[in-house]
mmCIF file of C-alpha atoms in Angstrom:
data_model
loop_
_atom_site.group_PDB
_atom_site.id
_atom_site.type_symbol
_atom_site.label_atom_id
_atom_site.label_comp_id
_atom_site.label_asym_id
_atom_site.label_seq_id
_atom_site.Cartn_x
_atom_site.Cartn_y
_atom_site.Cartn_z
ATOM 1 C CA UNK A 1298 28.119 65.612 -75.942
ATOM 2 C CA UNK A 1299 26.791 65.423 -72.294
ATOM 3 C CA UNK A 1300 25.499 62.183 -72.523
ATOM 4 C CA UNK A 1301 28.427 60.716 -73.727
ATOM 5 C CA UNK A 1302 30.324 61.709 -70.750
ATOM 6 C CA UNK A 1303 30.532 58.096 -69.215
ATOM 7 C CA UNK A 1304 30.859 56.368 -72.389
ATOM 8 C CA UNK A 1305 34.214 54.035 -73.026
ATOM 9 C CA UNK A 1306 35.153 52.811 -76.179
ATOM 10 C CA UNK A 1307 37.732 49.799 -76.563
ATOM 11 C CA UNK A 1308 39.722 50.056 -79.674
ATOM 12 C CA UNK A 1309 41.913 46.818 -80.889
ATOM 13 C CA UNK A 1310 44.781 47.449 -83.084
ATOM 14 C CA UNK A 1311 45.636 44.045 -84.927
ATOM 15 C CA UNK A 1312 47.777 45.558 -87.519
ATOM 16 C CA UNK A 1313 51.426 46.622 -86.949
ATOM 17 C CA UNK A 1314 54.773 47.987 -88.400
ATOM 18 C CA UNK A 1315 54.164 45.848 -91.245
ATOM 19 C CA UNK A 1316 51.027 47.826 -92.523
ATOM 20 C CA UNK A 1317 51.616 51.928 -91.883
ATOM 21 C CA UNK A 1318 48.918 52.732 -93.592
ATOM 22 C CA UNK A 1319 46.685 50.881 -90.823
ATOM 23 C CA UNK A 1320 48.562 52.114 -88.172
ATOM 24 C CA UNK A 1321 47.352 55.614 -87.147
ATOM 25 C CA UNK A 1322 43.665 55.286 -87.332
ATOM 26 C CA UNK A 1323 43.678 54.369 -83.359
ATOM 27 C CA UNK A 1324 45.241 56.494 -82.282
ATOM 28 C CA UNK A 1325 43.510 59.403 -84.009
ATOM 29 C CA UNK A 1326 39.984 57.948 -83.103
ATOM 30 C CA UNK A 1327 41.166 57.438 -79.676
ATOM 31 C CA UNK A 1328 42.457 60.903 -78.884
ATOM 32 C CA UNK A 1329 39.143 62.191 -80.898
ATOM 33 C CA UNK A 1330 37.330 60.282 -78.132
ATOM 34 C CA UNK A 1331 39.001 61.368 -75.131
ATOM 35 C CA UNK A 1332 39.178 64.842 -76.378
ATOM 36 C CA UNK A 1333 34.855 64.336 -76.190
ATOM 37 C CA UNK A 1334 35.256 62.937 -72.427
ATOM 38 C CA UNK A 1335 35.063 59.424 -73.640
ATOM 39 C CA UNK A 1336 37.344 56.860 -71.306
ATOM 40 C CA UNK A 1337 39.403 55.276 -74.585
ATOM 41 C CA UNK A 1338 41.697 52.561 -74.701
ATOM 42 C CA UNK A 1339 43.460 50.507 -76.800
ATOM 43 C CA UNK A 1340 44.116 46.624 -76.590
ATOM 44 C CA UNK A 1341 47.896 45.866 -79.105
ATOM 45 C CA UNK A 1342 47.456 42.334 -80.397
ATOM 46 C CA UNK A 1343 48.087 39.982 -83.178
ATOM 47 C CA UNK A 1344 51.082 42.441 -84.604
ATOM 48 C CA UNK A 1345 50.061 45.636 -82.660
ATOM 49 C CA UNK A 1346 52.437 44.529 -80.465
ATOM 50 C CA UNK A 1347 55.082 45.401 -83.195
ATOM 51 C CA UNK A 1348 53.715 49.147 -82.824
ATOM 52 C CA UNK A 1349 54.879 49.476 -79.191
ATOM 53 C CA UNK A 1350 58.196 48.582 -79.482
ATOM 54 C CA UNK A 1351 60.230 51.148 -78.727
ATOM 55 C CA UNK A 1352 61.601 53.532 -81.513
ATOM 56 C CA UNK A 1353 59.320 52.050 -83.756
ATOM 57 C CA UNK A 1354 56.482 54.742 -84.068
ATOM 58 C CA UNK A 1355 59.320 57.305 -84.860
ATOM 59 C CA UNK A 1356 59.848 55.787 -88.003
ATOM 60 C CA UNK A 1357 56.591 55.052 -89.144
ATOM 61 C CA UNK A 1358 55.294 58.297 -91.629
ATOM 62 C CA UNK A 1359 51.664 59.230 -92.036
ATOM 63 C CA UNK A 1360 50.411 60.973 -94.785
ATOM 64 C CA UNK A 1361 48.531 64.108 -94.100
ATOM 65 C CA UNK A 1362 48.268 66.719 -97.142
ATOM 66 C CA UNK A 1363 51.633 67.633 -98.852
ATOM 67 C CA UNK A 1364 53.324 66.503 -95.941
ATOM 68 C CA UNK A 1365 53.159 64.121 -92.852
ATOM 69 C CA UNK A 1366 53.615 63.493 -89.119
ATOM 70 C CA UNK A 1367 55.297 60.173 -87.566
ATOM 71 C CA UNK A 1368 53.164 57.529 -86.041
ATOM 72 C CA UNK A 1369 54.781 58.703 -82.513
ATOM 73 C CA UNK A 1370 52.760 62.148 -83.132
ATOM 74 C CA UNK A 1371 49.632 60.568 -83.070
ATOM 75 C CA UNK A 1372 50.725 57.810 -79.955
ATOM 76 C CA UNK A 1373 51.919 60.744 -77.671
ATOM 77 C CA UNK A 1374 48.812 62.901 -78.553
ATOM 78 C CA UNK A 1375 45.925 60.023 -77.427
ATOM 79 C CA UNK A 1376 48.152 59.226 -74.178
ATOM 80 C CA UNK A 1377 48.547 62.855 -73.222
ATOM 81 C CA UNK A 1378 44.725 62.246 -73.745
ATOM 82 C CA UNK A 1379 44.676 60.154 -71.302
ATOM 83 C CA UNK A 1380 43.938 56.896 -73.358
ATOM 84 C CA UNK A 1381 45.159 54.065 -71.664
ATOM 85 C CA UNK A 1382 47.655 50.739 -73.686
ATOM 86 C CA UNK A 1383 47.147 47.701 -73.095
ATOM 87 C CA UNK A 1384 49.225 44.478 -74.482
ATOM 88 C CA UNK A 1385 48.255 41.244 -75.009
ATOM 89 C CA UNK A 1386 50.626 38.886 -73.524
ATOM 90 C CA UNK A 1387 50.810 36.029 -76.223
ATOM 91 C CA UNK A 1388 51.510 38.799 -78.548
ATOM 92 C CA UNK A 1389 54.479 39.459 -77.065
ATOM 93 C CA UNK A 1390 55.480 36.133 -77.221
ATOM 94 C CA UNK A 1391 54.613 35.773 -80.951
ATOM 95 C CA UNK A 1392 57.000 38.752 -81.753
ATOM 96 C CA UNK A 1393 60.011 37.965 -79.463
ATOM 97 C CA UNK A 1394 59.285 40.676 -77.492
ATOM 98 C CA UNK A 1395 59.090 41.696 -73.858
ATOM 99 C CA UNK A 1396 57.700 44.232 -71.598
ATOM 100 C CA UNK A 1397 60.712 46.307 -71.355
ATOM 101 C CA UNK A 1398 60.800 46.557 -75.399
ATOM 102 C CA UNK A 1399 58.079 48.544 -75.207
ATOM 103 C CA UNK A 1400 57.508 52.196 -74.732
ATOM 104 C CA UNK A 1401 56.289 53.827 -71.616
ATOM 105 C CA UNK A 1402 53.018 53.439 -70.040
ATOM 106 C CA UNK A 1403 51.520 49.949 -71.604
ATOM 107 C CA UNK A 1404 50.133 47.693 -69.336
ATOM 108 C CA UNK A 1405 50.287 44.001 -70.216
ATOM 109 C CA UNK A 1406 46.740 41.945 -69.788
ATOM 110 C CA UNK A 1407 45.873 38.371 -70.164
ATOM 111 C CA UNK A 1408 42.990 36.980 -72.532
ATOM 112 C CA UNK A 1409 40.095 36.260 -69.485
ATOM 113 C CA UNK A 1410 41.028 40.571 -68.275
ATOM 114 C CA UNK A 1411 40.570 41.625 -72.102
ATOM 115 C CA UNK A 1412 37.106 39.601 -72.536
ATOM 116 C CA UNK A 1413 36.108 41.314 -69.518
ATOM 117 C CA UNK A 1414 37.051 44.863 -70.326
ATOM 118 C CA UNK A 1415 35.514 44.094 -73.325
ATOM 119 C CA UNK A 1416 31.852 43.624 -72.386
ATOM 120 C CA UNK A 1417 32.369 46.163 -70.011
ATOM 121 C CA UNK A 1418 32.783 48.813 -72.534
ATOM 122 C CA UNK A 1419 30.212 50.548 -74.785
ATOM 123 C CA UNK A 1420 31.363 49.763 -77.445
ATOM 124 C CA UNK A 1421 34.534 47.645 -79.023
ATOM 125 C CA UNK A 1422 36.065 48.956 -82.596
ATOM 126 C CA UNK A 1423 38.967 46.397 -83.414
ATOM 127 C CA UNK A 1424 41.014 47.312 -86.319
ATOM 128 C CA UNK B 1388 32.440 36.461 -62.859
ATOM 129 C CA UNK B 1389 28.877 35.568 -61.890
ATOM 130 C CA UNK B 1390 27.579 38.745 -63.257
ATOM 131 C CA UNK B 1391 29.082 37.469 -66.684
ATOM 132 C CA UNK B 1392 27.585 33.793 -66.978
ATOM 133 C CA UNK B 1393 24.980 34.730 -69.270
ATOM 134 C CA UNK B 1394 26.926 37.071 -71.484
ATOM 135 C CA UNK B 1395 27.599 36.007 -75.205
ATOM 136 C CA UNK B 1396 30.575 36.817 -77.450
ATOM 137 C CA UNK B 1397 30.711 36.347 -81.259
ATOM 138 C CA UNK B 1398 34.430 36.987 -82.699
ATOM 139 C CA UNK B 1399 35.000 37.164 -86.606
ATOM 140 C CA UNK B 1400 38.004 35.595 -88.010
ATOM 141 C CA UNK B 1401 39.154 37.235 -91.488
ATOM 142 C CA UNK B 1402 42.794 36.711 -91.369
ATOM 143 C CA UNK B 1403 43.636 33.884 -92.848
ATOM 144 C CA UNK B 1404 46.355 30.964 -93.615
ATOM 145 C CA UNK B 1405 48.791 33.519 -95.283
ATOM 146 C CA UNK B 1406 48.574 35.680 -92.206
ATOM 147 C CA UNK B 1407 49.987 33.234 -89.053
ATOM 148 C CA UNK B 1408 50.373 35.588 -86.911
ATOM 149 C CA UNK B 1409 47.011 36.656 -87.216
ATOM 150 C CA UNK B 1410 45.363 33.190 -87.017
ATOM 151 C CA UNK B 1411 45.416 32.255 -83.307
ATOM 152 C CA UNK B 1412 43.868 35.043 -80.843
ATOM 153 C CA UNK B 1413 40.309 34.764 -81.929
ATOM 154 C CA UNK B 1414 40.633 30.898 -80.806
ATOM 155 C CA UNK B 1415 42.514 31.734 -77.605
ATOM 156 C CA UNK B 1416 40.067 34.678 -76.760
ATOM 157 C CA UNK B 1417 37.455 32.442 -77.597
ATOM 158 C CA UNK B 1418 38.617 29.976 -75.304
ATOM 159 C CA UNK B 1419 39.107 31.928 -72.644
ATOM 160 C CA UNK B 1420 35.360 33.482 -73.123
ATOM 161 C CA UNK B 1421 34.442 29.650 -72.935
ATOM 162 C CA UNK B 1422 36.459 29.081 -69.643
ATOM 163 C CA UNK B 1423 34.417 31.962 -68.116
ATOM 164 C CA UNK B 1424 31.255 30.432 -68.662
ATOM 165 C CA UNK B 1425 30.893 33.123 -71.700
ATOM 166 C CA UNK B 1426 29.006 31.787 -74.758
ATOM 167 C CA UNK B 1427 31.556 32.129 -77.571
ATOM 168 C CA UNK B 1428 31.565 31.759 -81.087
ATOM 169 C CA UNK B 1429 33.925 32.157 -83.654
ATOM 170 C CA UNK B 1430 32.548 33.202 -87.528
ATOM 171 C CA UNK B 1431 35.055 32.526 -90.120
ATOM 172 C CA UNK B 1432 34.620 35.104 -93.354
ATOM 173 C CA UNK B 1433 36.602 36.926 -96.027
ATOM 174 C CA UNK B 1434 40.358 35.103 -95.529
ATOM 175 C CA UNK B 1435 39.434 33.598 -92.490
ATOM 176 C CA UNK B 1436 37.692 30.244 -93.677
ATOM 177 C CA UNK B 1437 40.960 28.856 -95.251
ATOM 178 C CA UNK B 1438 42.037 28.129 -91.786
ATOM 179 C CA UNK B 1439 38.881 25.764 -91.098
ATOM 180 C CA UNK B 1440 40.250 23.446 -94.279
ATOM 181 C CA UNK B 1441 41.120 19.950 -93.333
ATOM 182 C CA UNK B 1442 45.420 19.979 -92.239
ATOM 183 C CA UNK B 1443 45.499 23.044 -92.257
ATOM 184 C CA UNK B 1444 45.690 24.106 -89.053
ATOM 185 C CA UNK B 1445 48.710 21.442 -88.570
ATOM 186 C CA UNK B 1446 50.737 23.094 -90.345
ATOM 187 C CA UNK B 1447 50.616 26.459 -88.700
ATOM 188 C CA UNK B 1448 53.003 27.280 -85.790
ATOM 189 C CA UNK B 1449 52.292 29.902 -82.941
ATOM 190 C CA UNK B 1450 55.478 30.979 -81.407
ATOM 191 C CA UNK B 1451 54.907 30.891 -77.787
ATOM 192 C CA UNK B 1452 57.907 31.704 -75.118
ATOM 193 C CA UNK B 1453 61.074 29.368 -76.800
ATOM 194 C CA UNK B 1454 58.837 27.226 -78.491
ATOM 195 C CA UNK B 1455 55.423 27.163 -80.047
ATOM 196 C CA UNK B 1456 52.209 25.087 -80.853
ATOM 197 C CA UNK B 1457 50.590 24.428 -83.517
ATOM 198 C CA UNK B 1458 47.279 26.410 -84.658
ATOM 199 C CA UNK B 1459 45.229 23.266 -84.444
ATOM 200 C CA UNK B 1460 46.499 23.166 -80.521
ATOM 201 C CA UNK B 1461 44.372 26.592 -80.135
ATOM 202 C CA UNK B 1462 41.579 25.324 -82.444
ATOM 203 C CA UNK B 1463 40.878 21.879 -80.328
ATOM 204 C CA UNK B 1464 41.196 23.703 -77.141
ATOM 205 C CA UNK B 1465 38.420 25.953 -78.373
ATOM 206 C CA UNK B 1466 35.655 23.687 -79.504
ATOM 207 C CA UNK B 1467 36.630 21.512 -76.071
ATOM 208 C CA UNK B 1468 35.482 24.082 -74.344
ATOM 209 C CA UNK B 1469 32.386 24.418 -76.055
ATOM 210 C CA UNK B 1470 33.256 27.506 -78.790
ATOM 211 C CA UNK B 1471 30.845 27.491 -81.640
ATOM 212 C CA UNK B 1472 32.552 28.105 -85.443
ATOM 213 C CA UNK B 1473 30.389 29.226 -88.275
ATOM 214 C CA UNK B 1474 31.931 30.032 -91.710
ATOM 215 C CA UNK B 1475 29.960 32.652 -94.321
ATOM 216 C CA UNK B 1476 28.709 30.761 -97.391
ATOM 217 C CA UNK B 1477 29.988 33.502 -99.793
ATOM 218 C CA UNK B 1478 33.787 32.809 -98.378
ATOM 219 C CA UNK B 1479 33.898 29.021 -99.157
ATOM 220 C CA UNK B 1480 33.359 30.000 -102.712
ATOM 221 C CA UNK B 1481 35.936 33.092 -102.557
ATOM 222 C CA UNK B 1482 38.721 30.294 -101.968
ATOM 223 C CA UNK B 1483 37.091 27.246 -104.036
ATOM 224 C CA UNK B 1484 36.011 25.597 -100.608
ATOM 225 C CA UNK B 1485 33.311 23.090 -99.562
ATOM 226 C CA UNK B 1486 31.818 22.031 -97.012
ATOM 227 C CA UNK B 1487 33.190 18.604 -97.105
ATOM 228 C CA UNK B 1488 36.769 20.498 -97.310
ATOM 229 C CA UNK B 1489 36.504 21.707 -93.760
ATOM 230 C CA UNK B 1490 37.027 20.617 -90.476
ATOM 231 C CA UNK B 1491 34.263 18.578 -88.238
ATOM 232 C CA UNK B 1492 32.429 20.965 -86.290
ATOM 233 C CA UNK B 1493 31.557 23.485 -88.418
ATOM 234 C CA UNK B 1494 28.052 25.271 -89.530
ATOM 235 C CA UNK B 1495 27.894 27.771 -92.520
ATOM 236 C CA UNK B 1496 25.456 30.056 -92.272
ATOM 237 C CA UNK B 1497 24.292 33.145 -94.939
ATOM 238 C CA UNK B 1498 24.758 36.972 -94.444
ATOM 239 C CA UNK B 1499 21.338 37.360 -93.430
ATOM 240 C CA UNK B 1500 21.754 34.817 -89.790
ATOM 241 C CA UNK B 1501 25.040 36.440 -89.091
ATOM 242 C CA UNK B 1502 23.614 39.579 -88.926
ATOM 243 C CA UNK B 1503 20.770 38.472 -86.691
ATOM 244 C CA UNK B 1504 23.464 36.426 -84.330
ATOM 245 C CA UNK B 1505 25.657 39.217 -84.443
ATOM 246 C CA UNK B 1506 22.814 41.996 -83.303
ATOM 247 C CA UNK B 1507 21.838 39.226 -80.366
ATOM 248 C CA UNK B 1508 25.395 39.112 -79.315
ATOM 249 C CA UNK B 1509 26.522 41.058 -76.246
ATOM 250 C CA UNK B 1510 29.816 42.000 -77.641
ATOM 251 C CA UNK B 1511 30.952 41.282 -81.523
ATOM 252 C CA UNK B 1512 34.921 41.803 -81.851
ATOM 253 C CA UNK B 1513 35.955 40.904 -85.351
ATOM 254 C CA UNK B 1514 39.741 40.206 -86.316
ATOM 255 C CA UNK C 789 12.248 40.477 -87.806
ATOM 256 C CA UNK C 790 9.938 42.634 -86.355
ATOM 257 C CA UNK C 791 11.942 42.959 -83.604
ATOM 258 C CA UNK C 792 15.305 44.317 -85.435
ATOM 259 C CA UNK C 793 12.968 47.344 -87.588
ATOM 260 C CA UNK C 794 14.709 49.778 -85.572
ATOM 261 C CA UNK C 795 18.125 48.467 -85.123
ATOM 262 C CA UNK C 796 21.374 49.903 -87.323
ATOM 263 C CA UNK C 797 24.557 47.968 -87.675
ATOM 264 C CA UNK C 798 27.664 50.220 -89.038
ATOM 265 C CA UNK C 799 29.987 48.259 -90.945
ATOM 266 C CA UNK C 800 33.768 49.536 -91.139
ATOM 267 C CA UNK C 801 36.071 48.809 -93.669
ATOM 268 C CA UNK C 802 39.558 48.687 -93.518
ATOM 269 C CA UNK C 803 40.434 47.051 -96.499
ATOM 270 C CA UNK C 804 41.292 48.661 -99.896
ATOM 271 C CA UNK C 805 41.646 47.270 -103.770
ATOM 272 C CA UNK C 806 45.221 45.671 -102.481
ATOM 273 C CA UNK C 807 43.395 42.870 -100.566
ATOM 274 C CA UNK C 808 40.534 41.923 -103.171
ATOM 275 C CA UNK C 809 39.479 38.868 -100.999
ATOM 276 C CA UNK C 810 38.668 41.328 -97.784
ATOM 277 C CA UNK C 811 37.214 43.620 -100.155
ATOM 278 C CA UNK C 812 33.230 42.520 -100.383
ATOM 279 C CA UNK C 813 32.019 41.430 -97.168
ATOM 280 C CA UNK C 814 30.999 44.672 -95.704
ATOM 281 C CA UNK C 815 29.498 45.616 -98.615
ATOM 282 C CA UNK C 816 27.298 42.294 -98.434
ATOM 283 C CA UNK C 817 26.510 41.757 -94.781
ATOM 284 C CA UNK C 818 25.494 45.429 -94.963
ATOM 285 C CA UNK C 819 23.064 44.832 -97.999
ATOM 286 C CA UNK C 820 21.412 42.309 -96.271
ATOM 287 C CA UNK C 821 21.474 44.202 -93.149
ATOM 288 C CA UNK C 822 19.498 46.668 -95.279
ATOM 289 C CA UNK C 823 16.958 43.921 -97.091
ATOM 290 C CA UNK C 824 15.908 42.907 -93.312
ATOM 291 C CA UNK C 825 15.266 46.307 -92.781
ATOM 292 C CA UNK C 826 18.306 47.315 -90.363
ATOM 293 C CA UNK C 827 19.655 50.516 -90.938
ATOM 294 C CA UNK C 828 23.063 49.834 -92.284
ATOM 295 C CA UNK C 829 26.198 52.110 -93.140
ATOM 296 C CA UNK C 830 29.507 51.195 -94.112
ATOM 297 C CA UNK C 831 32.607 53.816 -92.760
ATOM 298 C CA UNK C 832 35.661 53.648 -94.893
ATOM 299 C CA UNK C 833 39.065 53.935 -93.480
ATOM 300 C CA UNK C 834 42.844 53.269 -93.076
ATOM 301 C CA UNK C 835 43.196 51.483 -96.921
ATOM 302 C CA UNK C 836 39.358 51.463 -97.139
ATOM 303 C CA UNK C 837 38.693 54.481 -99.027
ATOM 304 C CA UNK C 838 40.823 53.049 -101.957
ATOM 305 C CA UNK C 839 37.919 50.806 -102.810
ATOM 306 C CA UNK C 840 35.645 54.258 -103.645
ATOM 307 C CA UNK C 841 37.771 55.553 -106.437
ATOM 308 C CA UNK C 842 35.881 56.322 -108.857
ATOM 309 C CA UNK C 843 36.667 53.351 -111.539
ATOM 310 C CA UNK C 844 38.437 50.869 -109.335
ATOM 311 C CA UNK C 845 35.293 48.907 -108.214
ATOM 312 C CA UNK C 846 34.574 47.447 -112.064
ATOM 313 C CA UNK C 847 38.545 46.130 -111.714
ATOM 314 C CA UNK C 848 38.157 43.684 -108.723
ATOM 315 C CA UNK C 849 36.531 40.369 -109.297
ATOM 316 C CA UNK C 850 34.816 38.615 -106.663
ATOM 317 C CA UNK C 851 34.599 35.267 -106.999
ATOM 318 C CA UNK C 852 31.321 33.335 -106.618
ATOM 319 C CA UNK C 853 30.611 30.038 -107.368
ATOM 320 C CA UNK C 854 32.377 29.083 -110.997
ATOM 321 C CA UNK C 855 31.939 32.968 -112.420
ATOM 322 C CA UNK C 856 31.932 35.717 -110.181
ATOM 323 C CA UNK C 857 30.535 39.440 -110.160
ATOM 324 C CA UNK C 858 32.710 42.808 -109.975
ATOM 325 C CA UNK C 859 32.796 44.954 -106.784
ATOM 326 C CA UNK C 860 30.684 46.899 -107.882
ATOM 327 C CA UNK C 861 27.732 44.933 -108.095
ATOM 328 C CA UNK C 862 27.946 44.829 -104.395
ATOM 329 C CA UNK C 863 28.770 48.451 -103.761
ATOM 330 C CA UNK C 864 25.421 49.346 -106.190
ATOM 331 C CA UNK C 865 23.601 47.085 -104.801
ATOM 332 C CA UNK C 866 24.462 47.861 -100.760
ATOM 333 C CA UNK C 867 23.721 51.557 -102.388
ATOM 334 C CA UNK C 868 20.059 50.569 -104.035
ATOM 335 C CA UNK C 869 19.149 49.014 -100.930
ATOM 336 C CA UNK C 870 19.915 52.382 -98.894
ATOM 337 C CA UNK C 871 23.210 51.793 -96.963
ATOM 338 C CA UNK C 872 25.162 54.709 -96.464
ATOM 339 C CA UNK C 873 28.462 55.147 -97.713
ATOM 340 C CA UNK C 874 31.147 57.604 -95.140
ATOM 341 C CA UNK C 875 34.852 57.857 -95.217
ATOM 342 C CA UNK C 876 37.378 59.046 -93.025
ATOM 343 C CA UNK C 877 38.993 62.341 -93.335
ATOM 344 C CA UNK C 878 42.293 61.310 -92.846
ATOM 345 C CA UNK C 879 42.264 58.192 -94.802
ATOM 346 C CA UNK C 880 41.612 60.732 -98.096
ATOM 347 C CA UNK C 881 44.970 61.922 -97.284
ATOM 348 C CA UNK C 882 47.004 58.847 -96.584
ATOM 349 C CA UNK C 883 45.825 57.880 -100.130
ATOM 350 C CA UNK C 884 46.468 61.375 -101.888
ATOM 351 C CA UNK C 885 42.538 61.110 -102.652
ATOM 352 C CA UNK C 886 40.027 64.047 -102.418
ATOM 353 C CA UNK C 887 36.017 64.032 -102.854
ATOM 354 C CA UNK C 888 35.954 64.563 -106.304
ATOM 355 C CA UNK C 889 37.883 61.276 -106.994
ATOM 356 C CA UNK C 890 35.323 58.988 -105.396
ATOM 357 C CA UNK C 891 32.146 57.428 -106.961
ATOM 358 C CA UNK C 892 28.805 59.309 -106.016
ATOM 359 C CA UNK C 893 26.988 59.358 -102.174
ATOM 360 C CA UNK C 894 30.050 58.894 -100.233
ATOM 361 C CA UNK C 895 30.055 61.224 -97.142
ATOM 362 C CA UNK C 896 33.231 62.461 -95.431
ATOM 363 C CA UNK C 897 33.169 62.740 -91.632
ATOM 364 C CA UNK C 898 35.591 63.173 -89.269
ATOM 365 C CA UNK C 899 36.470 61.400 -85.751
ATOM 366 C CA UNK C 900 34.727 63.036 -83.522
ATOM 367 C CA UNK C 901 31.357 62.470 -85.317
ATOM 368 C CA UNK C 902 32.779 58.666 -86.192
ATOM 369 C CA UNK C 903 32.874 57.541 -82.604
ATOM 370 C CA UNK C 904 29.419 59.637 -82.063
ATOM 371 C CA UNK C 905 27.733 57.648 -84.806
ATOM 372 C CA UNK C 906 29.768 54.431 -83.611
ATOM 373 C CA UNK C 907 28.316 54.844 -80.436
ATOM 374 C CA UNK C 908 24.841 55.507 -81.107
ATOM 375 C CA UNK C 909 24.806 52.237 -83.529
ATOM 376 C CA UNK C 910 23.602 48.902 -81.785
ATOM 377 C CA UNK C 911 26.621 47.086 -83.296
ATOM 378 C CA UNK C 912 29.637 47.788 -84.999
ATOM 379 C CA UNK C 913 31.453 45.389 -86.884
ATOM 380 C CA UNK C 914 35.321 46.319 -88.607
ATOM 381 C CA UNK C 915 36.395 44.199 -91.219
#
């Protein structure tokens, strides 16, 4: 995967604690990416917001075989990847929530700093 | 952002009326696409085109800081700046819509043109 | 379209048989992708690969016009006109679904080749 080693790829996760069974697939790709040397990231709007909050992700289950692994499994594993969060800020608004709702290690962007990261990127998956 | 000025972003809308919290961020990124002299478009499919119908928007509140606008607030601002809104042919007749039914200001166009606007895009991020 | 021969477009969808109205777009835009002689695929994930059960496609209406056609008129037909139908490891899982439950020339790939393919794709568009 040599020539993929500057590649970035911009995930968006729209969907939040409402709808678990859209709520891993992130994650997962994004750790699969950063595991090949691809700079990942994910942008939390709409209700991804909801995802962040903290103590949320504990109690989320995901299916895998007979048994499962909590949506925190999967969040922990892409950031010790090194994939970066970012919120949106009307998000947070939307969901009455704040900054210091949210777990470690998000960083909060505006609409015109998302557009931009964006185009920069190879490639933008929003879910 | 000179770099940026002759960039082009098409969002895709398919949440729709029964999904609020879902119905304002391709309007507010489109907007702020507009404001930095991005070309922005917004194409409304699957769920998405019930938002286009005439009061609808009205009716819709975004929840911003204590209080809140309504959707049509982030749907004016939009086409003021210049965003472009196409709806998919196919997802007028999914909800029993016309064109007639919708807002001013909007073009539908088939599966075939999306496509081809979507390939000549420099970023597609659908919602 | 002499220009586009060589371009490919992978659809993604996220939707399964619980949200019928989000259910046939990919499966359209990606036919006509096809017909204009873009190579097109369609990746099913998160609730997506609910929609290749074997037998669930006949079961979902799509509305068109005063009639309408089943699902699977568009899933054959994306099929006929060469798309290529992959799913998501995982996404088996969350459902309790293995190989042998889903209609014919579905291939299963992982993440890692997901964002390869993603990548090497002119666009991708998640619905």
């Amino acid at each position: 995967m040599n020539e993929e080693e500057s590649k970035s790829i911009m995930y968006v996760q729209t969907h939040g604690v409402d709808e678990p069974t859209k709520s891993a697939t992130p994650f997962f790709l994004a750790a699969a990416a950063a595991a090949m040397d691809i700079e990942a990231a994910i942008y939390f709007t709409m209700d991804g917001a909801t995802l962040l909050k903290k103590g949320v992700a504990e109690g989320v289950n995901i299916k895998r075989g007979e048994g499962g692994e909590s949506l925190r499994f999967f969040m922990d594993q892409a950031q010790e990847l090194g994939v970066k969060f970012y919120v949106c800020q009307p998000s947070l608004d939307l969901h009455g929530l704040s900054m210091d709702d949210l777990v470690d290690g998000v960083e909060m962007i505006g609409g015109a700093a998302f557009n931009s990261m964006a185009l920069d990127a190879d490639l933008v998956i929003t879910f």
